[in-house]
XYZ file of C-alpha atoms in Angstrom:
763
model
C -79.995 -5.975 1.638
C -81.185 -2.945 -0.513
C -81.490 -0.894 2.647
C -78.378 -1.774 3.995
C -76.438 -0.618 0.549
C -78.357 2.695 0.815
C -77.267 3.470 4.474
C -73.516 3.048 3.905
C -73.495 4.939 0.391
C -75.891 7.708 1.628
C -72.948 8.924 3.873
C -70.675 9.736 0.802
C -70.330 12.773 -1.311
C -70.530 12.413 -4.982
C -66.819 11.804 -5.633
C -66.626 9.430 -2.989
C -69.489 7.582 -4.032
C -68.247 7.300 -7.505
C -64.873 5.984 -6.151
C -66.758 3.491 -4.137
C -69.146 1.975 -6.879
C -66.605 2.145 -9.916
C -65.470 -1.567 -9.050
C -64.312 -2.644 -12.590
C -61.154 -1.481 -14.254
C -58.198 0.529 -13.112
C -59.055 3.315 -10.793
C -57.030 5.855 -9.205
C -58.174 7.744 -6.190
C -56.339 11.102 -5.433
C -57.461 11.592 -1.782
C -56.341 15.142 -0.278
C -55.764 15.188 3.375
C -58.565 14.763 5.792
C -60.928 13.874 2.686
C -62.248 10.659 3.833
C -59.722 8.506 2.300
C -59.996 5.468 4.735
C -64.052 5.309 4.405
C -63.769 5.405 0.560
C -61.366 2.614 0.556
C -63.362 0.380 3.344
C -66.709 1.184 1.567
C -65.248 0.007 -1.754
C -64.587 -3.328 -0.254
C -67.710 -3.566 1.511
C -69.465 -2.723 -1.889
C -67.686 -5.250 -3.727
C -68.768 -8.021 -1.109
C -72.286 -6.676 -1.278
C -72.145 -7.103 -5.128
C -71.410 -10.635 -4.916
C -67.389 -10.835 -4.732
C -66.160 -13.371 -2.341
C -64.157 -11.538 0.222
C -61.096 -13.914 -0.083
C -60.957 -12.816 -3.660
C -60.278 -9.402 -2.436
C -56.550 -8.373 -1.886
C -55.812 -4.982 0.072
C -52.170 -3.831 0.684
C -51.402 -1.419 3.386
C -48.600 0.086 4.887
C -49.400 -0.556 8.646
C -51.264 -3.371 10.589
C -53.318 -0.696 12.307
C -54.715 0.429 9.040
C -55.621 -2.990 7.893
C -57.238 -3.715 11.196
C -59.204 -0.454 11.145
C -60.444 -1.362 7.396
C -61.618 -4.740 8.552
C -63.687 -3.484 11.639
C -65.439 -0.838 9.389
C -66.115 -3.218 6.673
C -67.782 -5.766 9.354
C -70.014 -3.008 10.057
C -71.726 -3.012 6.770
C -71.015 -6.807 5.774
C -70.651 -8.510 9.055
C -68.574 -11.669 9.722
C -67.495 -11.951 6.001
C -65.176 -9.100 6.639
C -62.645 -11.348 8.458
C -62.196 -13.280 5.353
C -60.747 -10.146 3.190
C -56.935 -10.553 2.736
C -56.027 -6.986 4.330
C -52.681 -6.478 5.737
C -49.403 -4.731 4.980
C -47.159 -5.764 2.059
C -44.818 -7.577 4.223
C -47.536 -9.337 6.392
C -49.469 -10.457 3.327
C -46.411 -11.665 1.468
C -45.060 -13.219 4.277
C -48.080 -15.206 4.769
C -48.021 -16.317 1.141
C -44.312 -17.205 1.374
C -45.053 -19.663 4.517
C -47.155 -21.627 1.922
C -44.817 -21.458 -1.109
C -41.645 -21.508 0.788
C -40.187 -24.930 -0.367
C -40.330 -23.479 -4.022
C -37.626 -20.967 -3.094
C -35.504 -23.747 -0.963
C -36.778 -22.485 2.510
C -38.544 -24.159 5.504
C -42.143 -22.990 5.844
C -40.913 -21.942 9.507
C -38.291 -19.379 8.143
C -37.249 -17.043 10.604
C -37.978 -13.144 10.060
C -34.785 -11.063 10.750
C -35.502 -7.694 12.246
C -32.951 -4.338 11.575
C -30.988 -5.198 14.429
C -30.558 -8.889 13.369
C -29.228 -7.769 10.180
C -26.859 -5.316 11.507
C -25.653 -7.890 13.763
C -24.778 -10.337 11.033
C -23.336 -7.637 8.810
C -21.048 -6.576 11.670
C -19.944 -10.127 11.917
C -19.161 -10.538 8.384
C -17.116 -7.109 8.038
C -15.233 -8.376 11.073
C -14.104 -11.780 9.684
C -13.395 -10.215 6.346
C -11.238 -7.792 8.394
C -12.325 -4.791 6.874
C -12.330 -1.417 8.558
C -15.685 -1.055 10.313
C -15.761 2.745 10.081
C -15.608 2.556 6.306
C -17.994 -0.383 6.067
C -20.375 1.037 8.933
C -23.228 -1.478 9.184
C -25.938 1.220 8.570
C -24.366 2.158 5.330
C -23.899 -1.279 4.004
C -27.381 -2.320 5.261
C -28.919 0.742 3.377
C -26.855 -0.243 0.337
C -27.969 -3.832 0.406
C -31.662 -2.824 0.942
C -31.647 -0.459 -1.926
C -30.215 -3.368 -4.268
C -32.911 -5.611 -3.224
C -35.797 -2.803 -3.800
C -34.358 -2.706 -7.191
C -34.349 -6.288 -7.839
C -30.605 -6.761 -7.937
C -29.180 -9.859 -6.679
C -25.742 -10.315 -5.281
C -24.799 -11.690 -8.775
C -26.145 -8.941 -10.669
C -24.809 -6.249 -8.005
C -21.289 -7.643 -9.173
C -21.934 -7.329 -12.582
C -23.380 -3.814 -12.452
C -20.538 -1.522 -13.479
C -22.204 1.541 -12.258
C -22.769 0.056 -8.830
C -19.126 -1.093 -8.386
C -17.867 2.081 -9.576
C -19.889 3.968 -6.969
C -18.632 1.661 -4.281
C -14.917 2.098 -5.205
C -15.432 6.154 -5.200
C -16.915 5.723 -1.532
C -13.909 3.386 -0.725
C -15.955 0.232 -0.182
C -14.989 -1.898 -3.142
C -15.889 -5.217 -1.310
C -19.280 -4.207 -0.709
C -20.620 -6.984 -3.185
C -18.756 -9.512 -1.187
C -20.335 -8.617 2.001
C -23.863 -8.843 0.210
C -23.065 -11.988 -1.364
C -22.054 -13.447 2.152
C -25.016 -11.733 3.989
C -27.331 -13.570 1.592
C -25.786 -16.813 1.972
C -25.807 -16.664 5.593
C -29.538 -15.929 5.613
C -30.265 -18.604 3.086
C -28.296 -21.051 5.567
C -29.959 -19.955 8.622
C -33.379 -20.203 6.991
C -34.227 -16.565 7.530
C -35.441 -13.590 5.630
C -34.928 -10.103 6.263
C -37.729 -7.371 5.843
C -36.345 -6.660 2.281
C -36.447 -10.362 1.492
C -40.228 -10.592 1.891
C -40.639 -8.283 -0.972
C -37.658 -9.505 -3.055
C -38.423 -13.230 -2.465
C -42.034 -12.736 -3.369
C -41.113 -11.226 -6.519
C -38.625 -14.148 -7.258
C -41.291 -16.712 -6.415
C -43.994 -15.127 -8.842
C -41.309 -14.547 -11.658
C -40.020 -18.001 -11.543
C -43.383 -19.708 -11.064
C -45.637 -18.172 -13.778
C -47.840 -21.178 -14.466
C -48.173 -22.268 -10.963
C -47.928 -19.829 -8.321
C -48.538 -16.766 -10.201
C -51.418 -18.143 -12.057
C -52.740 -19.365 -8.811
C -52.713 -16.045 -6.799
C -54.046 -14.181 -10.008
C -57.135 -16.211 -9.755
C -57.195 -15.832 -6.130
C -57.160 -12.047 -6.152
C -59.133 -10.748 -9.084
C -59.451 -7.666 -7.093
C -56.470 -5.669 -5.842
C -56.580 -2.500 -3.943
C -53.355 -0.431 -2.577
C -53.601 2.052 0.280
C -51.065 5.011 0.300
C -49.880 4.212 -3.107
C -47.479 7.200 -3.275
C -45.498 5.527 -0.728
C -44.796 2.282 -2.823
C -41.093 1.506 -4.039
C -40.326 -0.146 -7.463
C -40.378 -3.645 -6.159
C -43.829 -3.033 -4.296
C -45.011 -1.844 -7.821
C -43.436 -4.543 -9.879
C -45.159 -7.337 -7.511
C -48.491 -5.594 -7.897
C -48.126 -5.385 -11.650
C -47.404 -9.174 -11.745
C -50.429 -9.961 -9.982
C -52.694 -7.468 -12.338
C -51.210 -7.016 -15.686
C -51.437 -10.211 -18.045
C -53.537 -10.915 -20.945
C -57.229 -11.052 -20.831
C -56.874 -9.405 -17.391
C -59.986 -7.297 -16.205
C -57.131 -5.138 -14.299
C -59.193 -4.416 -11.367
C -56.845 -2.487 -9.556
C -57.627 0.280 -7.365
C -54.916 2.556 -5.789
C -55.371 5.357 -3.418
C -53.084 8.020 -2.146
C -51.766 11.533 -2.521
C -48.935 12.616 -4.552
C -48.524 15.702 -2.431
C -47.980 13.501 0.752
C -45.073 11.586 -0.769
C -42.340 12.123 1.799
C -40.422 8.803 1.953
C -37.885 8.931 -0.793
C -35.307 8.062 1.670
C -36.859 4.809 2.195
C -37.088 4.169 -1.474
C -40.636 5.569 -2.137
C -40.961 6.224 -5.766
C -43.201 9.126 -6.426
C -43.243 8.281 -10.066
C -45.306 5.385 -9.329
C -48.543 7.491 -8.753
C -47.477 10.345 -11.052
C -47.261 7.752 -14.145
C -49.914 5.450 -13.045
C -52.073 6.434 -16.176
C -49.113 5.586 -18.409
C -49.539 1.870 -17.252
C -53.473 1.900 -17.437
C -54.728 4.156 -20.422
C -58.249 3.262 -19.592
C -57.891 4.582 -16.035
C -60.597 6.457 -14.125
C -59.537 8.903 -11.871
C -61.468 10.149 -8.698
C -60.063 13.296 -6.821
C -61.084 13.565 -3.132
C -60.688 17.345 -2.616
C -63.249 17.969 0.270
C -61.383 18.385 3.513
C -63.340 17.246 6.684
C -60.368 17.771 8.988
C -59.019 21.538 8.791
C -60.370 24.864 8.725
C -60.269 26.924 5.644
C -57.300 29.176 6.389
C -55.277 25.999 6.944
C -56.524 24.184 3.867
C -55.639 27.300 1.816
C -52.325 27.816 3.106
C -51.562 24.012 2.049
C -52.980 24.738 -1.549
C -50.540 27.834 -1.905
C -47.707 25.834 -0.661
C -47.988 22.643 -2.903
C -48.571 24.882 -6.113
C -44.759 25.601 -6.039
C -43.935 21.991 -6.734
C -42.909 21.018 -10.184
C -44.397 17.324 -10.365
C -47.677 17.095 -9.456
C -51.345 15.897 -9.970
C -53.451 19.217 -9.734
C -55.991 19.486 -7.234
C -57.365 21.849 -5.160
C -58.782 20.922 -1.558
C -61.343 23.023 0.132
C -62.720 22.928 3.752
C -65.900 21.784 5.105
C -65.438 23.351 8.600
C -65.492 26.982 7.754
C -62.798 29.884 7.954
C -61.496 29.046 11.464
C -58.504 31.065 12.876
C -55.610 32.293 10.688
C -52.150 30.716 11.126
C -50.027 32.043 13.869
C -46.328 32.782 13.654
C -43.706 32.712 16.300
C -40.477 34.929 15.520
C -37.844 33.948 18.199
C -34.540 35.357 18.769
C -33.016 31.924 19.503
C -34.193 28.233 19.717
C -34.510 28.664 23.648
C -36.849 31.313 23.167
C -38.822 29.357 20.645
C -39.301 26.494 23.087
C -40.273 28.944 25.732
C -43.022 30.897 23.632
C -44.269 27.623 22.303
C -44.884 26.048 25.734
C -46.380 29.363 26.967
C -48.855 29.295 23.875
C -49.793 25.680 24.729
C -50.848 26.720 28.464
C -52.702 29.704 26.659
C -54.747 27.332 24.153
C -55.447 25.055 27.062
C -56.781 27.650 29.195
C -58.726 29.726 26.584
C -60.140 26.898 24.307
C -60.078 23.839 26.884
C -57.689 21.713 24.815
C -56.274 18.848 26.429
C -52.703 17.837 26.350
C -53.256 14.989 23.736
C -54.918 17.453 21.359
C -51.644 19.273 20.957
C -48.587 18.276 18.846
C -45.152 19.894 18.439
C -43.696 18.759 14.949
C -40.156 19.365 13.878
C -37.677 18.405 10.935
C -35.338 16.597 12.859
C -35.483 14.517 16.415
C -32.798 16.340 17.630
C -35.028 19.574 18.139
C -37.067 17.747 20.690
C -34.586 18.841 23.592
C -35.517 22.472 23.931
C -39.124 21.707 23.974
C -38.954 19.042 26.410
C -36.962 21.480 28.834
C -39.817 24.042 28.758
C -42.528 21.672 28.881
C -41.031 20.128 31.880
C -40.786 23.668 33.530
C -44.483 24.363 32.729
C -45.517 21.328 33.948
C -46.972 19.898 30.815
C -47.192 16.152 30.166
C -45.507 14.997 27.029
C -44.344 12.235 25.032
C -41.636 11.829 22.489
C -42.366 9.490 19.845
C -39.672 7.839 18.007
C -38.192 6.443 20.911
C -37.364 2.951 21.699
C -39.828 0.321 20.544
C -41.086 -2.168 23.265
C -39.904 -5.097 21.099
C -36.453 -3.489 20.670
C -35.819 -3.517 24.430
C -33.047 -6.052 25.462
C -35.124 -8.173 27.743
C -37.547 -8.648 25.267
C -35.521 -9.470 22.603
C -33.798 -11.980 24.856
C -37.096 -13.862 25.265
C -37.945 -13.490 21.734
C -34.608 -15.019 20.727
C -35.406 -18.126 22.640
C -38.838 -18.480 21.057
C -37.445 -17.962 17.743
C -34.784 -20.748 18.299
C -37.533 -23.055 19.481
C -39.073 -22.509 16.090
C -35.987 -22.340 13.847
C -32.822 -23.875 15.540
C -30.856 -22.696 12.413
C -31.499 -19.238 13.258
C -28.023 -17.902 13.997
C -28.727 -14.514 15.185
C -31.069 -15.783 17.813
C -28.509 -18.488 18.767
C -25.633 -16.209 19.190
C -27.937 -13.899 21.302
C -29.078 -16.569 24.082
C -26.211 -19.092 24.039
C -24.695 -18.024 27.104
C -27.658 -16.052 28.577
C -28.643 -16.544 31.196
C -24.857 -17.309 31.866
C -24.010 -21.011 31.625
C -20.253 -21.075 31.354
C -20.054 -20.687 27.703
C -17.295 -18.092 27.323
C -16.792 -15.862 24.280
C -13.838 -18.052 22.766
C -16.261 -20.977 22.611
C -18.965 -19.171 20.761
C -16.247 -17.963 18.266
C -15.380 -21.365 17.802
C -18.896 -22.403 17.025
C -19.020 -20.018 14.226
C -15.661 -20.812 12.760
C -16.369 -24.521 12.656
C -19.817 -23.842 11.143
C -18.048 -21.833 8.088
C -15.351 -24.434 7.955
C -18.103 -27.317 7.678
C -20.333 -24.982 5.739
C -23.092 -25.842 8.052
C -25.243 -24.031 10.698
C -23.942 -23.354 14.200
C -26.828 -25.492 15.555
C -25.443 -28.422 13.841
C -21.962 -27.823 15.384
C -23.601 -27.671 18.857
C -25.273 -30.975 18.272
C -21.795 -32.567 17.646
C -19.978 -30.676 20.286
C -18.354 -33.641 22.168
C -16.840 -34.749 18.990
C -15.350 -31.516 17.458
C -12.508 -30.666 19.839
C -14.273 -28.476 22.483
C -13.079 -28.512 25.868
C -15.089 -31.175 27.983
C -16.673 -28.428 30.091
C -17.740 -26.297 27.223
C -18.885 -29.453 25.302
C -21.166 -30.357 28.267
C -22.613 -26.948 28.543
C -23.126 -26.864 24.882
C -25.176 -30.049 24.774
C -27.187 -29.146 27.726
C -28.361 -26.197 25.827
C -29.093 -28.236 22.932
C -31.184 -30.679 25.094
C -33.011 -27.677 26.637
C -33.930 -26.206 23.456
C -34.997 -29.684 21.829
C -37.247 -30.128 25.096
C -38.842 -26.977 24.130
C -39.490 -28.195 20.508
C -41.240 -31.280 21.675
C -43.965 -28.948 23.084
C -44.369 -27.029 19.862
C -47.031 -29.622 18.386
C -49.137 -29.521 21.530
C -48.774 -26.182 23.489
C -50.053 -22.796 22.212
C -48.086 -19.823 21.917
C -48.474 -18.524 25.468
C -48.079 -22.055 27.241
C -44.733 -22.551 25.303
C -43.596 -19.181 25.870
C -44.348 -19.093 29.603
C -42.637 -22.471 29.855
C -39.599 -21.151 28.048
C -39.238 -18.046 29.980
C -39.245 -20.171 33.254
C -37.268 -23.021 32.194
C -34.530 -21.059 30.479
C -34.132 -19.092 34.012
C -34.696 -15.562 32.274
C -37.808 -14.901 34.729
C -35.551 -16.154 37.803
C -32.624 -14.121 36.814
C -34.861 -10.796 36.350
C -36.492 -11.415 39.550
C -33.194 -11.350 41.472
C -32.533 -7.706 40.273
C -34.294 -5.447 42.653
C -33.012 -2.341 41.398
C -35.595 0.188 39.515
C -34.215 -0.861 36.241
C -34.385 -4.388 36.987
C -38.040 -4.149 38.196
C -38.765 -2.357 34.807
C -37.188 -5.053 32.794
C -38.942 -7.827 34.831
C -42.351 -6.061 34.253
C -41.696 -5.639 30.442
C -41.277 -9.531 30.086
C -44.298 -10.068 32.097
C -46.032 -7.508 29.792
C -44.647 -9.576 26.822
C -46.250 -12.705 28.161
C -49.508 -10.809 28.744
C -49.444 -9.886 25.102
C -48.914 -13.367 24.202
C -51.983 -14.464 26.239
C -53.970 -11.862 24.518
C -52.922 -13.124 21.140
C -53.976 -16.771 22.091
C -57.434 -15.355 23.561
C -58.422 -13.703 20.436
C -60.593 -15.268 18.231
C -60.141 -13.394 14.995
C -60.395 -15.565 11.945
C -57.298 -15.959 9.768
C -58.700 -17.155 6.592
C -61.809 -18.488 4.678
C -61.135 -22.191 5.070
C -58.765 -21.970 8.572
C -59.272 -21.551 12.227
C -57.109 -19.034 13.986
C -53.716 -20.166 14.233
C -52.447 -19.656 18.010
C -48.867 -21.320 17.536
C -45.806 -19.675 18.472
C -44.611 -19.708 14.767
C -47.555 -17.541 13.867
C -47.212 -15.369 17.024
C -43.628 -14.571 16.169
C -44.381 -13.901 12.551
C -47.383 -11.195 13.946
C -44.656 -9.378 16.183
C -41.918 -9.479 13.554
C -44.309 -7.320 11.418
C -45.419 -4.805 13.830
C -44.503 -1.097 13.447
C -43.785 1.233 16.192
C -47.171 2.804 15.903
C -48.852 -0.470 15.895
C -47.321 -1.560 19.300
C -48.001 1.909 21.063
C -51.289 1.452 22.963
C -50.531 4.148 25.500
C -53.329 6.882 25.851
C -51.921 8.963 28.218
C -53.037 12.987 28.153
C -49.639 14.129 26.955
C -48.765 16.670 24.168
C -47.320 14.615 21.380
C -43.457 15.561 20.175
C -42.420 13.887 16.972
C -40.635 14.239 13.784
C -43.040 15.388 10.803
C -42.381 12.145 9.201
C -43.625 10.204 12.192
C -46.821 12.382 12.237
C -48.067 11.290 8.871
C -51.512 9.862 9.130
C -52.322 11.795 12.335
C -54.464 14.570 13.219
C -54.618 17.297 16.144
C -56.715 20.062 17.126
C -53.572 22.174 17.456
C -50.313 21.876 15.818
C -46.893 23.783 16.154
C -44.471 23.500 13.368
C -41.019 24.318 14.813
C -37.424 25.304 13.148
C -38.971 27.129 9.970
C -35.634 28.207 8.922
C -33.515 27.889 5.576
C -31.079 24.974 5.809
C -33.121 23.195 8.599
C -36.358 23.291 6.770
C -35.816 22.783 3.875
C -32.881 21.208 5.109
C -29.243 22.034 3.814
C -29.137 18.468 2.246
C -32.266 18.832 0.311
C -31.303 22.110 -1.321
C -28.093 20.003 -3.076
C -30.241 17.079 -4.323
C -32.562 16.839 -7.474
C -36.193 16.972 -6.149
C -35.140 17.373 -2.592
C -36.761 20.791 -2.400
C -40.257 19.213 -3.851
C -39.790 16.539 -1.305
C -39.082 19.076 1.786
C -42.250 20.904 0.550
C -44.467 17.988 0.464
C -43.120 17.231 3.905
C -44.298 20.632 5.228
C -47.672 20.132 3.456
C -48.125 17.028 5.462
C -47.059 19.075 8.744
C -49.723 21.827 8.033
C -52.527 19.602 7.298
C -52.160 17.724 10.474
C -53.917 20.656 12.069
C -57.555 20.798 12.666
C -58.147 24.434 14.206
C -54.795 25.911 15.394
C -51.789 26.078 13.332
C -48.748 27.727 14.662
C -45.244 27.972 12.740
C -42.208 29.141 14.691
C -38.545 30.054 13.471
C -35.639 31.164 15.470
C -32.991 33.824 14.522
C -30.209 31.569 15.978
C -29.110 28.368 17.122
C -26.283 26.167 18.475
C -24.875 23.799 15.936
C -22.088 21.429 16.617
C -21.053 23.809 19.637
C -21.104 27.068 17.529
C -23.941 29.709 17.427
C -25.186 30.430 13.983
C -27.725 32.783 12.605
C -30.779 31.779 10.432
C -33.120 33.191 7.916
C -37.086 32.322 7.987
C -38.009 29.296 5.619
C -38.531 30.223 2.122
C -41.926 28.268 2.534
C -43.149 30.885 4.727
C -43.004 33.256 1.998
C -45.317 31.093 -0.076
C -48.168 31.479 2.373
C -49.966 34.620 1.772
C -50.807 37.155 4.345
C -54.575 36.399 3.841
C -53.899 33.029 5.843
C -51.485 34.419 8.410
C -52.274 36.337 11.408
C -49.001 38.651 11.437
C -47.156 37.636 8.189
C -43.400 38.681 7.835
C -43.394 39.863 4.516
C -45.767 42.373 3.099
C -47.257 41.892 -0.313
C -44.479 43.631 -2.235
C -41.871 41.696 -0.104
C -43.430 38.508 -0.629
C -43.763 38.988 -4.540
C -40.006 39.648 -4.576
C -39.175 36.615 -2.465
C -41.232 34.421 -4.735
C -39.569 35.986 -7.602
C -36.058 35.280 -6.562
C -37.183 31.584 -5.760
C -38.374 31.206 -9.225
C -35.438 32.426 -10.690
C -33.739 29.340 -9.624
C -31.196 30.837 -7.096
C -29.395 27.741 -5.341
C -29.556 28.030 -1.711
C -31.914 31.191 -1.715
C -32.425 32.899 1.501
C -34.193 36.117 2.028
C -32.680 38.421 4.896
C -35.187 38.881 7.956
C -37.247 41.906 7.484
C -36.130 44.664 9.880
C -39.213 45.337 11.899
C -40.295 44.112 15.117
C -43.575 42.100 15.335
C -45.295 40.110 18.073
C -43.241 42.238 20.504
C -39.850 40.363 19.698
C -37.027 41.841 18.337
C -36.306 39.280 15.769
C -34.237 41.937 13.720
C -30.625 40.850 14.963
C -28.320 39.488 12.341
C -24.482 39.658 12.935
C -23.225 38.868 9.359
C -19.580 38.435 10.495
C -18.765 37.344 13.884
C -15.105 37.838 13.233
C -15.752 41.644 12.991
C -17.893 41.714 16.117
C -15.411 43.544 18.771
C -16.419 42.882 22.427
C -15.947 45.606 24.891
C -14.357 45.393 28.403
C -16.603 44.821 31.284
C -15.370 48.058 32.717
C -16.810 50.108 29.901
C -20.140 49.050 30.650
C -22.579 51.650 32.324
C -26.385 52.412 32.474
C -27.659 54.068 29.424
C -25.242 52.930 27.016
C -26.523 51.349 23.728
C -25.123 48.000 23.017
C -25.283 44.839 20.778
C -25.504 41.322 21.846
C -24.483 38.698 19.529
C -27.762 36.723 19.899
C -30.375 39.063 21.231
C -29.574 42.055 19.190
C -29.805 45.798 19.951
C -30.399 46.924 23.562
C -29.881 49.462 26.264
C -28.232 49.062 29.613
C -30.809 49.497 32.445
C -28.594 49.000 35.314
C -25.548 47.180 36.897
C -25.927 44.881 39.913
C -23.171 43.914 42.008
C -19.398 44.294 41.349
C -16.398 42.109 40.305
C -16.657 38.888 38.277
C -20.295 38.162 39.507
C -21.600 41.546 38.423
C -24.833 41.480 36.498
C -26.061 43.667 33.755
C -29.871 44.380 33.214
C -30.367 45.057 29.215
C -33.470 46.152 27.751
C -33.720 44.317 24.326
C -37.215 46.156 23.496
C -39.518 42.924 24.050
C -38.031 42.151 27.608
C -35.214 42.983 30.042
C -32.438 40.181 30.494
C -30.173 39.727 33.276
C -26.738 38.478 32.050
C -23.600 37.961 34.043
C -21.358 40.595 32.758
C -18.358 38.630 32.098
C -20.079 36.393 30.099
C -22.174 38.902 27.974
C -19.727 39.589 25.143
C -21.366 43.028 24.514
C -20.509 45.643 21.635
C -20.912 49.239 22.263
C -22.826 50.819 19.484
């Protein structure tokens, strides 16, 4: 046993070892990018078990199922099968597990449904329509975000109505009835025996708060050791639940939180950076360990990251350093247009693949907004480079998959209104829209569930044919339910897919899309079979649960990244938010322009600029060996060509770390000085010199004064100005009339442009 302890502690540096072995009392681990955070967290859990702590007394909360699974696998390498008994999972999955056990104390069945985002949107849309409110003013996304924010701040529907500040904000946004929608939505979820993702947190807090001597005390005793990964991403509600479990009289306060304030980039989701910045206030006896040694990136990349984050106001001071040597300096692409930016990035990827033998999957193009992907997709296709855009439609969000899962949800919980509405007439069984609306109206009128209405369809005024179809549907679902106790998830799901005739309907469609939909459903069933065949232990005292209800809970809690098993050799295209936690040998960060990155909105919000800088910090630290930053002098936006200046963030990286900086030392100091002076919306003009062989000096300040010459005035040798490409010289004219082509030398290349579209100005 002693040899095993030494072996896993031996691979840690001094600070990592301290964070692992300091097991008692509150501990904060500030983990810089690439500093071995996961290793510290997993070895700490393994060390607790080696020191005699029962694995089922350790609660570890993460933000992805993938992270929890990886942790358990690593722990098992040290402590063996005991790792399976550790309570490790996402906030939502762990709390859902507890809520299943304690549901009756909240007035729910243990088989409550978990609504996903689309279910919530559908219910809200129905409520808004029934209340006859303007769907544009009360758009479902806006209403959903408002309700989510209320729950995340522990504001119930009743408390919302009494909160004058919230009610005033709603009146100003012309949505004075939002509180009624919230109240109606909460009532319908409860009536349907369903919780949405926010409820898994909200109801968990309510459960602990209302049952201090029973439930709360039970879980305090069960989890004397609590660990939280990515603590900088927690919101007010998540931290409130953690404090309930940890902060009480005579508590040893054995809490360890791991995170990096410099990588807090989810404020738009409700993440509260103050949780990590002010952690010491809640735990005065806190011991802090700073993991500053970077094992991922070369020194120029690491130093650039250090230089950037120093400009943020609120932060925990640290200075990361590289384990991998100096490496290459950061490259800078200065493009005239977004199109040229796409072309040059694609060209540089080809060059890196040839010169450094990189694979496609070693490369990522990161951007601030998903809309930026279009131009990169175009040029990667032209250069025959395989790529994948991340952030697309998740497997479990595809229509055919949601249809099958709706049937399965209905088998487990017939009161699930959303699932019922989705499949009541799918595949078609003669139940029209009017009949479905009548079911909803009667449910509201009798204050009961739509399922209860279906069960009594022959006594409630439905037309005989409709009543017959409704009762046939009820009998089919009840037939499925009778198999719940005997069939495992796969056996029942396969039976449902066949008997509901979904598979038969999909088999009839021989189009490419139809075949794809059928294959997706087959893949779903294969996934359920894999779930059933997996023998992973669930708890210290229970065998693996292969039931349909447990399967539905697992897939309801999957994230996009968890469900993505594709491992093709493709360049990754993704937003910077989606790239957090990933690493690539070569990273391109595109669109480094004012009002794009940092975004225009961020410049208008308190703390917005700091959040944008943290986002850029995350982007920079994804790179292991090669980092390339790019910006374009012009982009089309809403159909109009706009000129842009380089991002202020570029001025915060010193020329020692850039291959070809855009600013001299003097210029950089001037730029930084203007930033510190607090000029709102600061934008430094682009330096008027050509570098990297590209004329990026062009800037038309007032397009209204830009006078376009007539095509007949153009001749070889003339100096002209192009609104997008800048100053140039006419080389020659080719052809005549409306199809004449003009050849223009812009210094870095000669472009061929159709003369009548050129819009040239004679200099």
